[in-house]
XYZ file of C-alpha atoms in Angstrom:
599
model
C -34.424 136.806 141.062
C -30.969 137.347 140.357
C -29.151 136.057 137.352
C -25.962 134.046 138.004
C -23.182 133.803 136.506
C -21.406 130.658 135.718
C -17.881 130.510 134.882
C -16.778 126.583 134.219
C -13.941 127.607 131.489
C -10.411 125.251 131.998
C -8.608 128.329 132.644
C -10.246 128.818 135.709
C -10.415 125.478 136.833
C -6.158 125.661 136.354
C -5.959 128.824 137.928
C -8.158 127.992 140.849
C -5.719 124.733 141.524
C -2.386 127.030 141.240
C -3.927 128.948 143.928
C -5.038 126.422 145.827
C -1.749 124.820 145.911
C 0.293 127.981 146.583
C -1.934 129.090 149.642
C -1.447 125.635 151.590
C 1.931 126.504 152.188
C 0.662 129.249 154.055
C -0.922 128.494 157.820
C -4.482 128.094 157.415
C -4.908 130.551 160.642
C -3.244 133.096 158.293
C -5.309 132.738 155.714
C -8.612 133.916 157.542
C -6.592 135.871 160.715
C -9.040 138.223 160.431
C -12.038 136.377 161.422
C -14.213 137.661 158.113
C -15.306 135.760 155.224
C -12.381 137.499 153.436
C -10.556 135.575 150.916
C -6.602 136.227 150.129
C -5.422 135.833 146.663
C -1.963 134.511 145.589
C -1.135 138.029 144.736
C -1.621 139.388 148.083
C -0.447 136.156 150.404
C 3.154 136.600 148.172
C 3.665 140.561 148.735
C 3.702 139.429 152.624
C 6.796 139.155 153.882
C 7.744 135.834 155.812
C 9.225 137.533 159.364
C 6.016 139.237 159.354
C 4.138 135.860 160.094
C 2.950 136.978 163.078
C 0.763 139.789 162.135
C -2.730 139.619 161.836
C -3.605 140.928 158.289
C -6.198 143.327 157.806
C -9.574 143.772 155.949
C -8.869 143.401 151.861
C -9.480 145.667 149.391
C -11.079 144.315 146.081
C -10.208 145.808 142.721
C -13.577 146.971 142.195
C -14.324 149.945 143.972
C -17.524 150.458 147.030
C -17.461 146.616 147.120
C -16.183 144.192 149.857
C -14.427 140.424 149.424
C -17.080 138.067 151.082
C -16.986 134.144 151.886
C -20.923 132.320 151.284
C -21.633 129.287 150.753
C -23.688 128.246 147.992
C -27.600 128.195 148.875
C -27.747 124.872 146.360
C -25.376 123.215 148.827
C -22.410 122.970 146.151
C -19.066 124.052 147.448
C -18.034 125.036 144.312
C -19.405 128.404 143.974
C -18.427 131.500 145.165
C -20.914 134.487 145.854
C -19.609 138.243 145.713
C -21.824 140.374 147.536
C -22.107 143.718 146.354
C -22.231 146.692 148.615
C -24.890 148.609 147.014
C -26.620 146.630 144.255
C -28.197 143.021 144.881
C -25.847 140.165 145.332
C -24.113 138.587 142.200
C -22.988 135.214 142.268
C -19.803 133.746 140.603
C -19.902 129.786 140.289
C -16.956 128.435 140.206
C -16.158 124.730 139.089
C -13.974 122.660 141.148
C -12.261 123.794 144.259
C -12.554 126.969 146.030
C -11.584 130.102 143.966
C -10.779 133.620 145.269
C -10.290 136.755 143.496
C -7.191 139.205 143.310
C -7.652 141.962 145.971
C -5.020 144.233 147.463
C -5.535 144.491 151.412
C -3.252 147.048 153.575
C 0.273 146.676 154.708
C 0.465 144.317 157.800
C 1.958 147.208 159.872
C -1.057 149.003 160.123
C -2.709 146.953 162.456
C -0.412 145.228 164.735
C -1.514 141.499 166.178
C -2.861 141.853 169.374
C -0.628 139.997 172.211
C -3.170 136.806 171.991
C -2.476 135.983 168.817
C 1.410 136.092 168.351
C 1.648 134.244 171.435
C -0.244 131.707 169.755
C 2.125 131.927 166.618
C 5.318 132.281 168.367
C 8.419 130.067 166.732
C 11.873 129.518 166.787
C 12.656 133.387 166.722
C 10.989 133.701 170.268
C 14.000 136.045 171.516
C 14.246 138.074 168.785
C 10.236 138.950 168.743
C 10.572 139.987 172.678
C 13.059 141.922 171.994
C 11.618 143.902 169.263
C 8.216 144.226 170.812
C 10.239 145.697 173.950
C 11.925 148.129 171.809
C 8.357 149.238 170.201
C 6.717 149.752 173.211
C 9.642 151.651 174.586
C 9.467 154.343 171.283
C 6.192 154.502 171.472
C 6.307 155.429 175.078
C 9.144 157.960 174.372
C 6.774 159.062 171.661
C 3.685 159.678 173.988
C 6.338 161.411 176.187
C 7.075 164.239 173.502
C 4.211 164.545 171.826
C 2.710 165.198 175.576
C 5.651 167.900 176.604
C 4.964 169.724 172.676
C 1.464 169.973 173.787
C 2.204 171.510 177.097
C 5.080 173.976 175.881
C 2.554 174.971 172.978
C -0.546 175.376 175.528
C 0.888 176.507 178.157
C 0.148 180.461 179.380
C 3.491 181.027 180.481
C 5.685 183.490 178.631
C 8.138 182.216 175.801
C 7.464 178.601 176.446
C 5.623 178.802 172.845
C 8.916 179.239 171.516
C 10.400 175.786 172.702
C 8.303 173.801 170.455
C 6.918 176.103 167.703
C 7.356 175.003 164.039
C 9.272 176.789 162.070
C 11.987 177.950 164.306
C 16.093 176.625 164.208
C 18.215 175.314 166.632
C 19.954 178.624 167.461
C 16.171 180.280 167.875
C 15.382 177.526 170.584
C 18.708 178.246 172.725
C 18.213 181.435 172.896
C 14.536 181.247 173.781
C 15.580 178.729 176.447
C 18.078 181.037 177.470
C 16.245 184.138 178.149
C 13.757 181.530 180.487
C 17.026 180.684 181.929
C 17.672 183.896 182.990
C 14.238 184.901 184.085
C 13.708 181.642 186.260
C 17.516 182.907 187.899
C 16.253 186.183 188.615
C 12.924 184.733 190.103
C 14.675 182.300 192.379
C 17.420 185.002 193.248
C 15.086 187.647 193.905
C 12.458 185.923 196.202
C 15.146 184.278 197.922
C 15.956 187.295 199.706
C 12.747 188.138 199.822
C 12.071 185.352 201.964
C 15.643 185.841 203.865
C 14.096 189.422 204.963
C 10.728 188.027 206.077
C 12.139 185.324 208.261
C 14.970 187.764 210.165
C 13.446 191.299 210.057
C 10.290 191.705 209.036
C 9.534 193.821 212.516
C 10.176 197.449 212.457
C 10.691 200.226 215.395
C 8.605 203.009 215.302
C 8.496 206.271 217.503
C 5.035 206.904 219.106
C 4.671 210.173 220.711
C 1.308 209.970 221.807
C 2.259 210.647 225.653
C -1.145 211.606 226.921
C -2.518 207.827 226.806
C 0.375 206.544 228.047
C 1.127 203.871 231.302
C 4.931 203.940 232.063
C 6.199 201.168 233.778
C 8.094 202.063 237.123
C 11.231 201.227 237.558
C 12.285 198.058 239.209
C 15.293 197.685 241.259
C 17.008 194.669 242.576
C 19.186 195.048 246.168
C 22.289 193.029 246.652
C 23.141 193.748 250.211
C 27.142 193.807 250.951
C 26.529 192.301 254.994
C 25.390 188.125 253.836
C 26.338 186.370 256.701
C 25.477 186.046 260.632
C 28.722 185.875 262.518
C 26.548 184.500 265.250
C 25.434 181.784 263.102
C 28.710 180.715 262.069
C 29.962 180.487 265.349
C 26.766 177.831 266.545
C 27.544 176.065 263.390
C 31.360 175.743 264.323
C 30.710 174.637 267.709
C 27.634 172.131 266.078
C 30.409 170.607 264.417
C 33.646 170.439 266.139
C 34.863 167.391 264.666
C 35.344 169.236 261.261
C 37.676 172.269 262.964
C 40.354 170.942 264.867
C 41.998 174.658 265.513
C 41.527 177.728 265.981
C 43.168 178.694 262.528
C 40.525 175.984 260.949
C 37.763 178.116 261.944
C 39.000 181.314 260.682
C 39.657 180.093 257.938
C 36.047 178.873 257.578
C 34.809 182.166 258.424
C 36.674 183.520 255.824
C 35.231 180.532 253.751
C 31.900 181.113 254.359
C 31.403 184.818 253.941
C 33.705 184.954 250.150
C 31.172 181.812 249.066
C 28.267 184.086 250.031
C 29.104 186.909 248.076
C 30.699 184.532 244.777
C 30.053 185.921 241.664
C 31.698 185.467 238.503
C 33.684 188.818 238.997
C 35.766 186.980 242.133
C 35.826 183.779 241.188
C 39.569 183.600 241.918
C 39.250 185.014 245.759
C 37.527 182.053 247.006
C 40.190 179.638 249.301
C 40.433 176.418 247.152
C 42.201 174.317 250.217
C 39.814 172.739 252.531
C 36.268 172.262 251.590
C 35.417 171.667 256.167
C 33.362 168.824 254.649
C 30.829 170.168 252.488
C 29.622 168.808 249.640
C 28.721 171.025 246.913
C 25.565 170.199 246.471
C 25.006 171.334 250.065
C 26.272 175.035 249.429
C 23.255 176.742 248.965
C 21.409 175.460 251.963
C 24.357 175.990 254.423
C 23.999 179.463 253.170
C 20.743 180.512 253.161
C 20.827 178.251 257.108
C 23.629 181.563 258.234
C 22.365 183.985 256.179
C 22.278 187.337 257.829
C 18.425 188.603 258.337
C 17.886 191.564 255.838
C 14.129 192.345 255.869
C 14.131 196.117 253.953
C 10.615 197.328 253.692
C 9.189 199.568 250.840
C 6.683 201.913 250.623
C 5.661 204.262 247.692
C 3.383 207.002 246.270
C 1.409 204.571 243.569
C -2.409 203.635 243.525
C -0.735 199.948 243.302
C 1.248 198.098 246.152
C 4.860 197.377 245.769
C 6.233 193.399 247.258
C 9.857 193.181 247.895
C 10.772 189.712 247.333
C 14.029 187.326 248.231
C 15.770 186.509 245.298
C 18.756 184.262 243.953
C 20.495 185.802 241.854
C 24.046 185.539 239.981
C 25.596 188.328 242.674
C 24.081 186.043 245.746
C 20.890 186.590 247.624
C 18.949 189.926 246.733
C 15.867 191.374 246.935
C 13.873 192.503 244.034
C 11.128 195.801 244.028
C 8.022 195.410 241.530
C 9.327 192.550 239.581
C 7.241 189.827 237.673
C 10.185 187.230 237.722
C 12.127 187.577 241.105
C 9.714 184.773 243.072
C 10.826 182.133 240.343
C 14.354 182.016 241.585
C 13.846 182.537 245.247
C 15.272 179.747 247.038
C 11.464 178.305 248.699
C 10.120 177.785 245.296
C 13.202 175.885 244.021
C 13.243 173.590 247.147
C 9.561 172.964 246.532
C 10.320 171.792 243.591
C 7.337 173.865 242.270
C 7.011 174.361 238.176
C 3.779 176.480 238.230
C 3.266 180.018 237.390
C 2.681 182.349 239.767
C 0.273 185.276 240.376
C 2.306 188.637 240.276
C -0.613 190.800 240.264
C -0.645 194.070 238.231
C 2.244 195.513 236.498
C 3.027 199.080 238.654
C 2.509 201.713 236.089
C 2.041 205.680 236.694
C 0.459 208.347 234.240
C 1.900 211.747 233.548
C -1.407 213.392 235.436
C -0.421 211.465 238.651
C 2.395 213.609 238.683
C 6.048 212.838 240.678
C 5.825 209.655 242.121
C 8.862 207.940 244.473
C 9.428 204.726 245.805
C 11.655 204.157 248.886
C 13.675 201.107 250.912
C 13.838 201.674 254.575
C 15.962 199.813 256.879
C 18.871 198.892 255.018
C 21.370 198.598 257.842
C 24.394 197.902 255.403
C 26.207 199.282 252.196
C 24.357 197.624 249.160
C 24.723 197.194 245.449
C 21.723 198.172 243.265
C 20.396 197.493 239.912
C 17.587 199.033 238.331
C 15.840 197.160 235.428
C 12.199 196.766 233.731
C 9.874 194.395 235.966
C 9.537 191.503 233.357
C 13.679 191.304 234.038
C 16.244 190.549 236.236
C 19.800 191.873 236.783
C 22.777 190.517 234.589
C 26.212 190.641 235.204
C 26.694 192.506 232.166
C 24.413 195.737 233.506
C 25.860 198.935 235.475
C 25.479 198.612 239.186
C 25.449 201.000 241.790
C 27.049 201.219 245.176
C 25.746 203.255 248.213
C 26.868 203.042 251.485
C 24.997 202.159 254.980
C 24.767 205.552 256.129
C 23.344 207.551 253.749
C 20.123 208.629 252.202
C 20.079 208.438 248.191
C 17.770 209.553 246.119
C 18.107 208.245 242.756
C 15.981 210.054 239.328
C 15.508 208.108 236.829
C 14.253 208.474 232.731
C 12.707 205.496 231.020
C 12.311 204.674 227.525
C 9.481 201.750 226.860
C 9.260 199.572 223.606
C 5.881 197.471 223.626
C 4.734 195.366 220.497
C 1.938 195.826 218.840
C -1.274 193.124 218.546
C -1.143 192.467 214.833
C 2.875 191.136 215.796
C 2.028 188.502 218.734
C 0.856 186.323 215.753
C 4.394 186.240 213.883
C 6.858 184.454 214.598
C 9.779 186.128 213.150
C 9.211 188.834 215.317
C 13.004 188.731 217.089
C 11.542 189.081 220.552
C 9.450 187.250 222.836
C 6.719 187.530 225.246
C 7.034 186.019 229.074
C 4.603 183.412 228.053
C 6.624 181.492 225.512
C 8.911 179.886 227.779
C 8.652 176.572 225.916
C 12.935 176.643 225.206
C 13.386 177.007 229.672
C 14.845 174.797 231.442
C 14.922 176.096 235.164
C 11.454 178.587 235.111
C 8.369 178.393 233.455
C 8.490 181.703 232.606
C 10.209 183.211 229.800
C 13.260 186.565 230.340
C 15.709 187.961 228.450
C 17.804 188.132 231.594
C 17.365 184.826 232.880
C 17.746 183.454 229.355
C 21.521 184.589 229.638
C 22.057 182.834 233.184
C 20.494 179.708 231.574
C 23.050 179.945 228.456
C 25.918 180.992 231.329
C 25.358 177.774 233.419
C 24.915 175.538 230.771
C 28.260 176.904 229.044
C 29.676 176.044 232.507
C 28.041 172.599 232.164
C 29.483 171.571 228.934
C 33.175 172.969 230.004
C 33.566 172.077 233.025
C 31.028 169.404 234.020
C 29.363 171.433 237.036
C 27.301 174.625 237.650
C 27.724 177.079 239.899
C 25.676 176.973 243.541
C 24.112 180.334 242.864
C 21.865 178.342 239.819
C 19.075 175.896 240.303
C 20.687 172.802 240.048
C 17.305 170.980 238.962
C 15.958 170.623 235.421
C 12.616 170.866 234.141
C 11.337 169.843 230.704
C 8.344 171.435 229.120
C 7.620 168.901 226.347
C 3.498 170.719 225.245
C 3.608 174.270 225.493
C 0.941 175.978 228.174
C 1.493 172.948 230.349
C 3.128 172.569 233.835
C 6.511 171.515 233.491
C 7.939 168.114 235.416
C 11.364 167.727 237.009
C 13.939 166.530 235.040
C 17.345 165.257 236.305
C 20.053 167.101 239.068
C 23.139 169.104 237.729
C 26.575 168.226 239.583
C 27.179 171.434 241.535
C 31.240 172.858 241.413
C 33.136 171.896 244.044
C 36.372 173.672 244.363
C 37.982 171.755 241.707
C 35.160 172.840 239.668
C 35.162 176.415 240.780
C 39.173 176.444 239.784
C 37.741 175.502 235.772
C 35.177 178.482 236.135
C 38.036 180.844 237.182
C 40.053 179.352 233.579
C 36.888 180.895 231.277
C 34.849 183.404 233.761
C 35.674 185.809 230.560
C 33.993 183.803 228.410
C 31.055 183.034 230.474
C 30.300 186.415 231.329
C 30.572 187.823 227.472
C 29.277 184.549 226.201
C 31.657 184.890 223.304
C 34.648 182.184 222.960
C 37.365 181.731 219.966
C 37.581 178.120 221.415
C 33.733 177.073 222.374
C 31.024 177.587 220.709
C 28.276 179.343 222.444
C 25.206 179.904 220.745
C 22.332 181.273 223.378
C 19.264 181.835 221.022
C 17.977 184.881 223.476
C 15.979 187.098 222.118
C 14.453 190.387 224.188
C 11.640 190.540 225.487
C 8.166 191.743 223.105
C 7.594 194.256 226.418
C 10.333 196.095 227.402
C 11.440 199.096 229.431
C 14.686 200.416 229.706
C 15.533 203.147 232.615
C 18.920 205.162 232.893
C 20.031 206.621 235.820
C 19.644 210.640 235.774
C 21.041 211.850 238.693
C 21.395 210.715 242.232
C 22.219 212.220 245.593
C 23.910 211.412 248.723
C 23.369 212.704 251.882
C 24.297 211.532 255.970
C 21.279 210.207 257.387
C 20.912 209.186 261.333
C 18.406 206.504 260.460
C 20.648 204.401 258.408
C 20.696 203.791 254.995
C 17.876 204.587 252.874
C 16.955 204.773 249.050
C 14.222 206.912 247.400
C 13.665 206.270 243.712
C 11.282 207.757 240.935
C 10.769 209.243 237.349
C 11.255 213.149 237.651
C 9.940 213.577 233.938
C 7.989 211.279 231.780
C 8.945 210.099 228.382
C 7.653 211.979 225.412
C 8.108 209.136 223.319
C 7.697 205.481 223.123
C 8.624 202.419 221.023
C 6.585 200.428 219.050
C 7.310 197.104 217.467
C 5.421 196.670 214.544
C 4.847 194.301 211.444
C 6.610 195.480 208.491
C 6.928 192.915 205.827
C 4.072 189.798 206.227
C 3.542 187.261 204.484
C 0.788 188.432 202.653
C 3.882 191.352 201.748
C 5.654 187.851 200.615
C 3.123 186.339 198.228
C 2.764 190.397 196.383
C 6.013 190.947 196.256
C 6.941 186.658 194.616
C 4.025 187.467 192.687
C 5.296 190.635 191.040
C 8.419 188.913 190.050
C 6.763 185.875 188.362
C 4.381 188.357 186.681
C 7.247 190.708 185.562
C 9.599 187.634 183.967
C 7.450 185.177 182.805
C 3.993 186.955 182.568
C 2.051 184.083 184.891
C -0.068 184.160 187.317
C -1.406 181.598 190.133
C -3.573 179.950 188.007
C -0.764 179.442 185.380
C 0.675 177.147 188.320
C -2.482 175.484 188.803
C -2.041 174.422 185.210
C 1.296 172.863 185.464
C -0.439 170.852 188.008
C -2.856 169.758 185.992
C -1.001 169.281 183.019
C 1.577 166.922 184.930
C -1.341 164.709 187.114
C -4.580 164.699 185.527
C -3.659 165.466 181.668
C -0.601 163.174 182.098
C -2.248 160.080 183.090
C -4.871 160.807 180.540
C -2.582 161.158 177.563
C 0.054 157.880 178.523
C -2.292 155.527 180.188
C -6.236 156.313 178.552
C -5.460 157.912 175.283
């Protein structure tokens, strides 16, 4: 049993009514905020400041140390004692006489533990604004103060090179810039540095090598494309002019037709300005083609060679007229049957004609010319431009033609890059008029849309129908007719024939986007020889010496080359690595969110 102690003196009877008094001017919520059995002495309630009514006061702190301030009632029943509960010893009971009594603690400042939002809406007053706006400026500083103490910890954490410096104690102003500058300067060089880095990989990252492994080789032979000088059946045009007699009224009307008829034949952008622009005899434009391949004059050549594989000769449209191509892969895509099919589908060429060194000299020769002829040699996955040398023999002689070819092919390791400035026949996704893909008839597509956009017509001697291959790899649909030129049109061609055959203009802009093509061969004309021959023309063709070297297209600078070389830089400036990146993400997602929003 515990001895109590009884204090009924006057004095602290008087002193328990002073305090009474003085803490009813305080809210009686203030007075036990806390939700203990803590009591609050005059003393402490006065050293609170009155604008600070809203905070919630925290646990007191009683003069005698390792003890805390406790409300109990007495176990007698009288509310006029007081016990003080000791933290260590038993408990030891002050009664007090009269009305409740507290004793003189000191308790913490009020700013130590801020009101939740609960309560101070509950004690809001007549300074409503004024607490809003304070408690908006708080939670902005603190905020601001997450915010730097967060960026400290990463500069000071972080594995990069000389970001230390940016927040380590002990260093001035002028010791911060200059840190900060030299990361300036290395993040400059960085970005510089792998900038044309990257510039390289995207525009030459391909490089030509010289092979000269000859014994393994397959040499491509030649192909050769024969524009024949004779187009157009004078018997032909005669039925036609008597078909229509309503259309030439004299007989000055159909010479001048005849005259018509053959110069339209054999247009080209090189005569442009000899066709007669005074009567059309009622033809429309669009009609041009058919009424010439309907009085065409019947060339049929035939070939025949020395290879294990068999040579086609096929009718072609080209830019000089009708032709016939030799051991091409592309000619059948602009012969006039598969553009009035309207067909879109690739075709089977067969084998590529190749011939070893071991199979020794092997020609290939055109029979049965029966007129003078232009011809062009090229590489089979081509056709002839305007912009290649041509050669003219005439109908009664027999040429022989020898020939040297260089070959570029690309390697395997390069069909998966992109950026390797050429392309294969299969990546014809950018065509418009063929599903296959040519460096040659890239240029007549650029040519006849330049035409397009100046003049508002094509020429007859281009298909005149577009198709649009939306998903690469599948067959493409017909899109919508060109206008074909008329002879009003064909006067504008004649104005900028300069520019469309050198595709360069100080006026338009012309931008192509033709690249060559991944498989290439090149041939140059040697020699040739002319001699009289009682059979009619003839032309013998062949390679009197194989190449001793080749050309490869190869990968020089990959991506992989890319991430080494970025790498190196970033290692060499700033001493980091890939998984110093890996931090910064983390730092910035997962440590950020942490740190402002769970911390």
């Amino acid at each position: 049993m515990q001895p109590k102690i009884v204090d009924s003196s006057p004095s602290a009877a008087a002193r328990t009514t002073a305090s009474s008094s003085r803490r009813s001017s305080w809210d009686e919520k203030e007075a036990f905020a806390s939700g203990s059995d803590s009591l609050l002495t005059s003393s402490t309630a006065s050293l609170r400041p009155p604008q600070d009514k809203a905070r919630r006061s925290g646990p007191g702190l009683l003069i005698f140390p390792g003890t805390a301030q406790r409300h109990q009632h007495n176990p007698n029943g009288s509310t006029d004692s007081k016990t003080i509960a000791k933290a260590n010893d038993g408990n030891v009971a002050i009664n007090q006489q009269g009305p409740a009594r507290s004793i003189r603690s000191f308790r913490r400042p009020p700013l130590w533990q801020p009101q939740p939002i609960t309560d101070h809406v509950e004690e809001r007053g007549a300074g409503e604004q004024d607490l809003d706006g304070e408690t908006g400026r708080d939670s902005r500083s603190a905020c601001l103060a997450k915010v730097q103490a967060f960026i400290i910890e990463f500069l000071q954490g972080s594995s990069i090179h000389g970001f230390i410096y940016l927040a380590k104690l002990g260093l001035n102003f002028a010791e911060r810039m200059l840190w900060f500058a030299f990361i300036c300067m290395a993040l400059f060089s960085i970005i510089s540095l792998s900038t044309r880095t990257w510039h390289r990989f995207q525009n030459s990252p391909m490089v030509i090598s010289m092979d000269r492994n000859k014994l393994v080789w397959n040499t491509s032979f030649p192909s050769l494309t024969v524009c024949p000088h004779k187009r157009i059946d004078e018997l032909k045009v005669e039925e036609y002019i008597l078909a229509h007699p309503e259309q030439f009224l004299s007989e000055e009307d159909q010479e001048d037709f005849r005259d018509f008829i053959v110069k339209l034949a054999s247009l080209t952008y090189d005569n442009l300005e000899t066709l007669p622009l005074n009567k059309s005899y009622g033809i429309p434009s669009g009609k041009y083609l058919d009424l010439l391949y309907e009085l065409k004059w019947p060339f049929e050549p035939e070939i025949s060679s020395g290879a294990a594989v068999k040579m086609f000769i096929y009718e072609t449209q080209t830019e000089f007229g009708i032709c016939h191509s030799v051991n091409s892969l592309v000619a059948r895509y602009n012969s006039f049957d598969y553009w009035r099919s309207g067909d879109w589908s690739l075709l089977d060429h067969g084998d590529r004609v190749t011939v070893h060194p071991l199979d020794g000299e092997i020609y290939a020769q055109i029979i049965n010319l029966s007129t003078a002829y232009d011809v062009y040699f090229h590489g089979a996955g081509d056709v002839p431009s305007i912009s290649k040398q041509r050669y003219t023999f005439p109908e009664s002689d027999y040429t022989t033609v020898e020939l040297i070819a260089l070959e570029i092919y690309t390697n395997e390791e390069a069909r998966a890059t992109k950026q390797r400035s050429c392309r294969f026949n299969y990546e014809a996704e950018d065509m418009k008029t063929v599903p296959i893909y040519s460096f040659g008839l890239c240029l007549s597509e650029c040519r006849m849309f330049f035409a397009l956009r100046v003049c508002g017509c094509i020429p007859h001697f281009y298909r005149n129908r577009c198709g649009y291959n939306h998903i690469f790899g599948t067959q493409m649909r017909n899109g919508r007719r060109l206008p074909v030129c008329g002879l009003e049109g064909i006067g504008c061609l004649v104005k900028i024939k300069r520019e469309i055959i050198s595709l360069k203009s100080d006026k338009y802009k012309i931008n192509c986007n033709c690249l060559a093509n991944c498989d290439d061969s090149n041939f140059f004309v040697q020699s040739y020889r002319s001699r009289v021959w009682f059979l009619g023309a003839n032309l013998q063709w062949g390679i009197i010496e194989y190449p001793k070297l080749q050309l490869r297209r190869d990968v020089l600078f990959s991506f992989a080359d890319v991430l080494v070389y970025i790498g190196g830089l970033v290692g060499f400036f700033l001493g980091c690595s890939a998984l110093s990146f890996t931090e910064i993400v983390y730092y910035f997602t997962v440590r950020l969110v942490r740190r402002m929003f769970f911390n």
